[in-house]
Amino acid sequence: MATTVLSLSGSAVASQEKNSASPAMVGLEAEGDFSALNQCLLRTYQPYKNGSNVEGVVQSNNYCKYHKLSGYLQRHRWHGWSTMDSVKDKSDYLHVRFVKSCKDSGNQNYRTHGTVRRGTQSGSGSSPSNRFTC
């Protein structure tokens, strides 16, 4: 699991574990206060193949009052990550399950990506990618 927590001052702390089934997390928290009530965490789950669809989940916890949350389902193209579907600037809470057809798209890498904004501060993070053919 990859966890990145950005404080409102912009400093970052990151940790990495080798469990790709766990979601990556990104968030903002009030500077100097690490209580759960002041944290906004957004989880980006590794996409998976379901028939001829690619599916992925981006979900926040319940502590995101006054934040703007966005989630994306992306695939890697020759020019970089391309967004297949998105939900942008949701307030307070985000839970979205992306389901998009990947039929006839060949062998591709897929990931979910999320952003958290509050005022001028922001954080973003991505799930581990998953490569498969539909």
mmCIF file with all atom_site columns, C-alpha atoms in Angstrom:
data_model
loop_
_atom_site.group_PDB
_atom_site.id
_atom_site.type_symbol
_atom_site.label_atom_id
_atom_site.label_alt_id
_atom_site.label_comp_id
_atom_site.label_asym_id
_atom_site.label_entity_id
_atom_site.label_seq_id
_atom_site.pdbx_PDB_ins_code
_atom_site.Cartn_x
_atom_site.Cartn_y
_atom_site.Cartn_z
_atom_site.occupancy
_atom_site.B_iso_or_equiv
_atom_site.pdbx_formal_charge
_atom_site.auth_seq_id
_atom_site.auth_comp_id
_atom_site.auth_asym_id
_atom_site.auth_atom_id
_atom_site.pdbx_PDB_model_num
ATOM 1   C CA . MET A 1 1   ? 0.000   0.000  0.000   1.00 0.00 ? 1   MET A CA 1
ATOM 2   C CA . ALA A 1 2   ? 1.356   3.419  -0.902  1.00 0.00 ? 2   ALA A CA 1
ATOM 3   C CA . THR A 1 3   ? 0.297   6.210  1.417   1.00 0.00 ? 3   THR A CA 1
ATOM 4   C CA . THR A 1 4   ? 0.953   9.895  0.848   1.00 0.00 ? 4   THR A CA 1
ATOM 5   C CA . VAL A 1 5   ? -0.332  12.498 3.282   1.00 0.00 ? 5   VAL A CA 1
ATOM 6   C CA . LEU A 1 6   ? 0.266   16.146 2.438   1.00 0.00 ? 6   LEU A CA 1
ATOM 7   C CA . SER A 1 7   ? -0.113  18.711 5.195   1.00 0.00 ? 7   SER A CA 1
ATOM 8   C CA . LEU A 1 8   ? -1.636  22.086 4.395   1.00 0.00 ? 8   LEU A CA 1
ATOM 9   C CA . SER A 1 9   ? 1.873   23.525 4.523   1.00 0.00 ? 9   SER A CA 1
ATOM 10  C CA . GLY A 1 10  ? 2.854   21.243 1.648   1.00 0.00 ? 10  GLY A CA 1
ATOM 11  C CA . SER A 1 11  ? 5.290   18.893 3.388   1.00 0.00 ? 11  SER A CA 1
ATOM 12  C CA . ALA A 1 12  ? 4.870   15.244 2.426   1.00 0.00 ? 12  ALA A CA 1
ATOM 13  C CA . VAL A 1 13  ? 5.315   11.928 4.165   1.00 0.00 ? 13  VAL A CA 1
ATOM 14  C CA . ALA A 1 14  ? 5.217   8.710  2.122   1.00 0.00 ? 14  ALA A CA 1
ATOM 15  C CA . SER A 1 15  ? 5.437   5.019  2.918   1.00 0.00 ? 15  SER A CA 1
ATOM 16  C CA . GLN A 1 16  ? 5.487   1.972  0.661   1.00 0.00 ? 16  GLN A CA 1
ATOM 17  C CA . GLU A 1 17  ? 4.472   -1.619 1.335   1.00 0.00 ? 17  GLU A CA 1
ATOM 18  C CA . LYS A 1 18  ? 4.384   -4.545 -1.113  1.00 0.00 ? 18  LYS A CA 1
ATOM 19  C CA . ASN A 1 19  ? 0.653   -5.298 -0.886  1.00 0.00 ? 19  ASN A CA 1
ATOM 20  C CA . SER A 1 20  ? -0.787  -4.180 -4.245  1.00 0.00 ? 20  SER A CA 1
ATOM 21  C CA . ALA A 1 21  ? -4.302  -5.332 -3.263  1.00 0.00 ? 21  ALA A CA 1
ATOM 22  C CA . SER A 1 22  ? -4.496  -2.462 -0.786  1.00 0.00 ? 22  SER A CA 1
ATOM 23  C CA . PRO A 1 23  ? -5.459  0.979  -2.045  1.00 0.00 ? 23  PRO A CA 1
ATOM 24  C CA . ALA A 1 24  ? -3.063  3.850  -2.476  1.00 0.00 ? 24  ALA A CA 1
ATOM 25  C CA . MET A 1 25  ? -4.098  6.854  -0.396  1.00 0.00 ? 25  MET A CA 1
ATOM 26  C CA . VAL A 1 26  ? -3.627  10.587 -0.738  1.00 0.00 ? 26  VAL A CA 1
ATOM 27  C CA . GLY A 1 27  ? -4.911  13.279 1.552   1.00 0.00 ? 27  GLY A CA 1
ATOM 28  C CA . LEU A 1 28  ? -4.699  16.633 3.234   1.00 0.00 ? 28  LEU A CA 1
ATOM 29  C CA . GLU A 1 29  ? -4.665  17.158 6.980   1.00 0.00 ? 29  GLU A CA 1
ATOM 30  C CA . ALA A 1 30  ? -4.649  20.185 9.211   1.00 0.00 ? 30  ALA A CA 1
ATOM 31  C CA . GLU A 1 31  ? -1.089  21.242 9.984   1.00 0.00 ? 31  GLU A CA 1
ATOM 32  C CA . GLY A 1 32  ? 0.017   20.130 13.443  1.00 0.00 ? 32  GLY A CA 1
ATOM 33  C CA . ASP A 1 33  ? -3.168  18.164 14.132  1.00 0.00 ? 33  ASP A CA 1
ATOM 34  C CA . PHE A 1 34  ? -3.136  14.505 13.143  1.00 0.00 ? 34  PHE A CA 1
ATOM 35  C CA . SER A 1 35  ? -6.531  13.531 14.540  1.00 0.00 ? 35  SER A CA 1
ATOM 36  C CA . ALA A 1 36  ? -8.794  11.597 12.169  1.00 0.00 ? 36  ALA A CA 1
ATOM 37  C CA . LEU A 1 37  ? -11.411 14.345 12.322  1.00 0.00 ? 37  LEU A CA 1
ATOM 38  C CA . ASN A 1 38  ? -9.123  16.741 10.434  1.00 0.00 ? 38  ASN A CA 1
ATOM 39  C CA . GLN A 1 39  ? -7.901  14.307 7.789   1.00 0.00 ? 39  GLN A CA 1
ATOM 40  C CA . CYS A 1 40  ? -9.264  13.848 4.317   1.00 0.00 ? 40  CYS A CA 1
ATOM 41  C CA . LEU A 1 41  ? -8.016  10.625 2.721   1.00 0.00 ? 41  LEU A CA 1
ATOM 42  C CA . LEU A 1 42  ? -8.814  9.493  -0.791  1.00 0.00 ? 42  LEU A CA 1
ATOM 43  C CA . ARG A 1 43  ? -8.233  5.823  -1.639  1.00 0.00 ? 43  ARG A CA 1
ATOM 44  C CA . THR A 1 44  ? -7.413  4.761  -5.201  1.00 0.00 ? 44  THR A CA 1
ATOM 45  C CA . TYR A 1 45  ? -7.926  1.036  -5.772  1.00 0.00 ? 45  TYR A CA 1
ATOM 46  C CA . GLN A 1 46  ? -6.058  -0.936 -8.441  1.00 0.00 ? 46  GLN A CA 1
ATOM 47  C CA . PRO A 1 47  ? -8.296  -1.464 -11.507 1.00 0.00 ? 47  PRO A CA 1
ATOM 48  C CA . TYR A 1 48  ? -9.199  -4.957 -12.644 1.00 0.00 ? 48  TYR A CA 1
ATOM 49  C CA . LYS A 1 49  ? -10.660 -6.693 -15.685 1.00 0.00 ? 49  LYS A CA 1
ATOM 50  C CA . ASN A 1 50  ? -14.291 -7.857 -15.564 1.00 0.00 ? 50  ASN A CA 1
ATOM 51  C CA . GLY A 1 51  ? -15.327 -9.451 -18.862 1.00 0.00 ? 51  GLY A CA 1
ATOM 52  C CA . SER A 1 52  ? -14.655 -6.834 -21.545 1.00 0.00 ? 52  SER A CA 1
ATOM 53  C CA . ASN A 1 53  ? -14.684 -3.987 -19.004 1.00 0.00 ? 53  ASN A CA 1
ATOM 54  C CA . VAL A 1 54  ? -12.077 -2.343 -16.858 1.00 0.00 ? 54  VAL A CA 1
ATOM 55  C CA . GLU A 1 55  ? -13.334 -1.443 -13.375 1.00 0.00 ? 55  GLU A CA 1
ATOM 56  C CA . GLY A 1 56  ? -11.801 0.703  -10.655 1.00 0.00 ? 56  GLY A CA 1
ATOM 57  C CA . VAL A 1 57  ? -12.828 2.457  -7.451  1.00 0.00 ? 57  VAL A CA 1
ATOM 58  C CA . VAL A 1 58  ? -11.905 5.818  -5.920  1.00 0.00 ? 58  VAL A CA 1
ATOM 59  C CA . GLN A 1 59  ? -13.317 6.476  -2.455  1.00 0.00 ? 59  GLN A CA 1
ATOM 60  C CA . SER A 1 60  ? -12.867 9.025  0.324   1.00 0.00 ? 60  SER A CA 1
ATOM 61  C CA . ASN A 1 61  ? -13.342 8.665  4.025   1.00 0.00 ? 61  ASN A CA 1
ATOM 62  C CA . ASN A 1 62  ? -16.026 10.735 5.779   1.00 0.00 ? 62  ASN A CA 1
ATOM 63  C CA . TYR A 1 63  ? -13.693 13.519 6.932   1.00 0.00 ? 63  TYR A CA 1
ATOM 64  C CA . CYS A 1 64  ? -13.555 15.708 3.834   1.00 0.00 ? 64  CYS A CA 1
ATOM 65  C CA . LYS A 1 65  ? -15.735 18.697 4.709   1.00 0.00 ? 65  LYS A CA 1
ATOM 66  C CA . TYR A 1 66  ? -14.577 21.811 2.796   1.00 0.00 ? 66  TYR A CA 1
ATOM 67  C CA . HIS A 1 67  ? -12.482 19.709 0.367   1.00 0.00 ? 67  HIS A CA 1
ATOM 68  C CA . LYS A 1 68  ? -12.906 19.172 -3.387  1.00 0.00 ? 68  LYS A CA 1
ATOM 69  C CA . LEU A 1 69  ? -12.415 15.545 -4.448  1.00 0.00 ? 69  LEU A CA 1
ATOM 70  C CA . SER A 1 70  ? -11.829 14.162 -7.952  1.00 0.00 ? 70  SER A CA 1
ATOM 71  C CA . GLY A 1 71  ? -11.404 10.595 -9.217  1.00 0.00 ? 71  GLY A CA 1
ATOM 72  C CA . TYR A 1 72  ? -10.170 9.291  -12.562 1.00 0.00 ? 72  TYR A CA 1
ATOM 73  C CA . LEU A 1 73  ? -9.918  5.993  -14.424 1.00 0.00 ? 73  LEU A CA 1
ATOM 74  C CA . GLN A 1 74  ? -6.901  6.131  -16.716 1.00 0.00 ? 74  GLN A CA 1
ATOM 75  C CA . ARG A 1 75  ? -4.972  4.023  -19.213 1.00 0.00 ? 75  ARG A CA 1
ATOM 76  C CA . HIS A 1 76  ? -1.417  4.483  -20.351 1.00 0.00 ? 76  HIS A CA 1
ATOM 77  C CA . ARG A 1 77  ? -0.949  5.608  -23.922 1.00 0.00 ? 77  ARG A CA 1
ATOM 78  C CA . TRP A 1 78  ? 2.183   6.504  -25.890 1.00 0.00 ? 78  TRP A CA 1
ATOM 79  C CA . HIS A 1 79  ? 1.879   10.148 -24.703 1.00 0.00 ? 79  HIS A CA 1
ATOM 80  C CA . GLY A 1 80  ? 1.241   9.301  -21.022 1.00 0.00 ? 80  GLY A CA 1
ATOM 81  C CA . TRP A 1 81  ? -1.827  8.622  -18.876 1.00 0.00 ? 81  TRP A CA 1
ATOM 82  C CA . SER A 1 82  ? -5.136  9.265  -20.652 1.00 0.00 ? 82  SER A CA 1
ATOM 83  C CA . THR A 1 83  ? -8.404  9.689  -18.725 1.00 0.00 ? 83  THR A CA 1
ATOM 84  C CA . MET A 1 84  ? -11.166 7.256  -19.710 1.00 0.00 ? 84  MET A CA 1
ATOM 85  C CA . ASP A 1 85  ? -13.719 8.531  -17.170 1.00 0.00 ? 85  ASP A CA 1
ATOM 86  C CA . SER A 1 86  ? -13.774 10.980 -14.272 1.00 0.00 ? 86  SER A CA 1
ATOM 87  C CA . VAL A 1 87  ? -15.793 12.584 -11.492 1.00 0.00 ? 87  VAL A CA 1
ATOM 88  C CA . LYS A 1 88  ? -14.531 16.077 -10.614 1.00 0.00 ? 88  LYS A CA 1
ATOM 89  C CA . ASP A 1 89  ? -14.821 18.510 -7.708  1.00 0.00 ? 89  ASP A CA 1
ATOM 90  C CA . LYS A 1 90  ? -17.180 16.579 -5.454  1.00 0.00 ? 90  LYS A CA 1
ATOM 91  C CA . SER A 1 91  ? -17.599 18.119 -1.996  1.00 0.00 ? 91  SER A CA 1
ATOM 92  C CA . ASP A 1 92  ? -17.335 16.261 1.305   1.00 0.00 ? 92  ASP A CA 1
ATOM 93  C CA . TYR A 1 93  ? -17.498 12.631 0.099   1.00 0.00 ? 93  TYR A CA 1
ATOM 94  C CA . LEU A 1 94  ? -16.598 10.648 -3.024  1.00 0.00 ? 94  LEU A CA 1
ATOM 95  C CA . HIS A 1 95  ? -17.324 7.028  -3.826  1.00 0.00 ? 95  HIS A CA 1
ATOM 96  C CA . VAL A 1 96  ? -17.246 6.116  -7.494  1.00 0.00 ? 96  VAL A CA 1
ATOM 97  C CA . ARG A 1 97  ? -16.951 2.766  -9.255  1.00 0.00 ? 97  ARG A CA 1
ATOM 98  C CA . PHE A 1 98  ? -15.782 3.281  -12.812 1.00 0.00 ? 98  PHE A CA 1
ATOM 99  C CA . VAL A 1 99  ? -16.891 0.680  -15.380 1.00 0.00 ? 99  VAL A CA 1
ATOM 100 C CA . LYS A 1 100 ? -15.647 1.285  -18.927 1.00 0.00 ? 100 LYS A CA 1
ATOM 101 C CA . SER A 1 101 ? -15.420 -0.972 -21.946 1.00 0.00 ? 101 SER A CA 1
ATOM 102 C CA . CYS A 1 102 ? -11.885 -1.919 -22.906 1.00 0.00 ? 102 CYS A CA 1
ATOM 103 C CA . LYS A 1 103 ? -12.909 -4.242 -25.746 1.00 0.00 ? 103 LYS A CA 1
ATOM 104 C CA . ASP A 1 104 ? -10.497 -4.197 -28.692 1.00 0.00 ? 104 ASP A CA 1
ATOM 105 C CA . SER A 1 105 ? -8.087  -1.839 -26.907 1.00 0.00 ? 105 SER A CA 1
ATOM 106 C CA . GLY A 1 106 ? -5.201  -4.340 -26.870 1.00 0.00 ? 106 GLY A CA 1
ATOM 107 C CA . ASN A 1 107 ? -2.844  -4.905 -23.974 1.00 0.00 ? 107 ASN A CA 1
ATOM 108 C CA . GLN A 1 108 ? -2.941  -1.756 -21.783 1.00 0.00 ? 108 GLN A CA 1
ATOM 109 C CA . ASN A 1 109 ? -1.940  -0.513 -18.339 1.00 0.00 ? 109 ASN A CA 1
ATOM 110 C CA . TYR A 1 110 ? -4.803  0.879  -16.240 1.00 0.00 ? 110 TYR A CA 1
ATOM 111 C CA . ARG A 1 111 ? -4.876  2.831  -12.965 1.00 0.00 ? 111 ARG A CA 1
ATOM 112 C CA . THR A 1 112 ? -7.161  4.962  -10.832 1.00 0.00 ? 112 THR A CA 1
ATOM 113 C CA . HIS A 1 113 ? -6.043  8.441  -9.818  1.00 0.00 ? 113 HIS A CA 1
ATOM 114 C CA . GLY A 1 114 ? -7.417  10.878 -7.268  1.00 0.00 ? 114 GLY A CA 1
ATOM 115 C CA . THR A 1 115 ? -6.955  14.492 -6.196  1.00 0.00 ? 115 THR A CA 1
ATOM 116 C CA . VAL A 1 116 ? -7.853  16.332 -2.996  1.00 0.00 ? 116 VAL A CA 1
ATOM 117 C CA . ARG A 1 117 ? -8.000  20.156 -2.871  1.00 0.00 ? 117 ARG A CA 1
ATOM 118 C CA . ARG A 1 118 ? -8.707  22.603 -0.081  1.00 0.00 ? 118 ARG A CA 1
ATOM 119 C CA . GLY A 1 119 ? -8.136  26.254 -0.889  1.00 0.00 ? 119 GLY A CA 1
ATOM 120 C CA . THR A 1 120 ? -4.756  26.583 -2.582  1.00 0.00 ? 120 THR A CA 1
ATOM 121 C CA . GLN A 1 121 ? -3.402  23.279 -1.216  1.00 0.00 ? 121 GLN A CA 1
ATOM 122 C CA . SER A 1 122 ? -3.746  20.036 -3.140  1.00 0.00 ? 122 SER A CA 1
ATOM 123 C CA . GLY A 1 123 ? -2.579  16.446 -3.189  1.00 0.00 ? 123 GLY A CA 1
ATOM 124 C CA . SER A 1 124 ? -2.846  13.684 -5.758  1.00 0.00 ? 124 SER A CA 1
ATOM 125 C CA . GLY A 1 125 ? -2.064  9.994  -5.962  1.00 0.00 ? 125 GLY A CA 1
ATOM 126 C CA . SER A 1 126 ? -2.555  6.905  -8.078  1.00 0.00 ? 126 SER A CA 1
ATOM 127 C CA . SER A 1 127 ? -3.218  3.233  -7.528  1.00 0.00 ? 127 SER A CA 1
ATOM 128 C CA . PRO A 1 128 ? -0.721  0.656  -8.678  1.00 0.00 ? 128 PRO A CA 1
ATOM 129 C CA . SER A 1 129 ? -1.322  0.030  -12.387 1.00 0.00 ? 129 SER A CA 1
ATOM 130 C CA . ASN A 1 130 ? -2.656  -3.244 -13.732 1.00 0.00 ? 130 ASN A CA 1
ATOM 131 C CA . ARG A 1 131 ? -1.888  -4.531 -17.254 1.00 0.00 ? 131 ARG A CA 1
ATOM 132 C CA . PHE A 1 132 ? -4.257  -6.787 -19.142 1.00 0.00 ? 132 PHE A CA 1
ATOM 133 C CA . THR A 1 133 ? -5.877  -7.433 -22.533 1.00 0.00 ? 133 THR A CA 1
ATOM 134 C CA . CYS A 1 134 ? -9.631  -7.155 -23.033 1.00 0.00 ? 134 CYS A CA 1
#
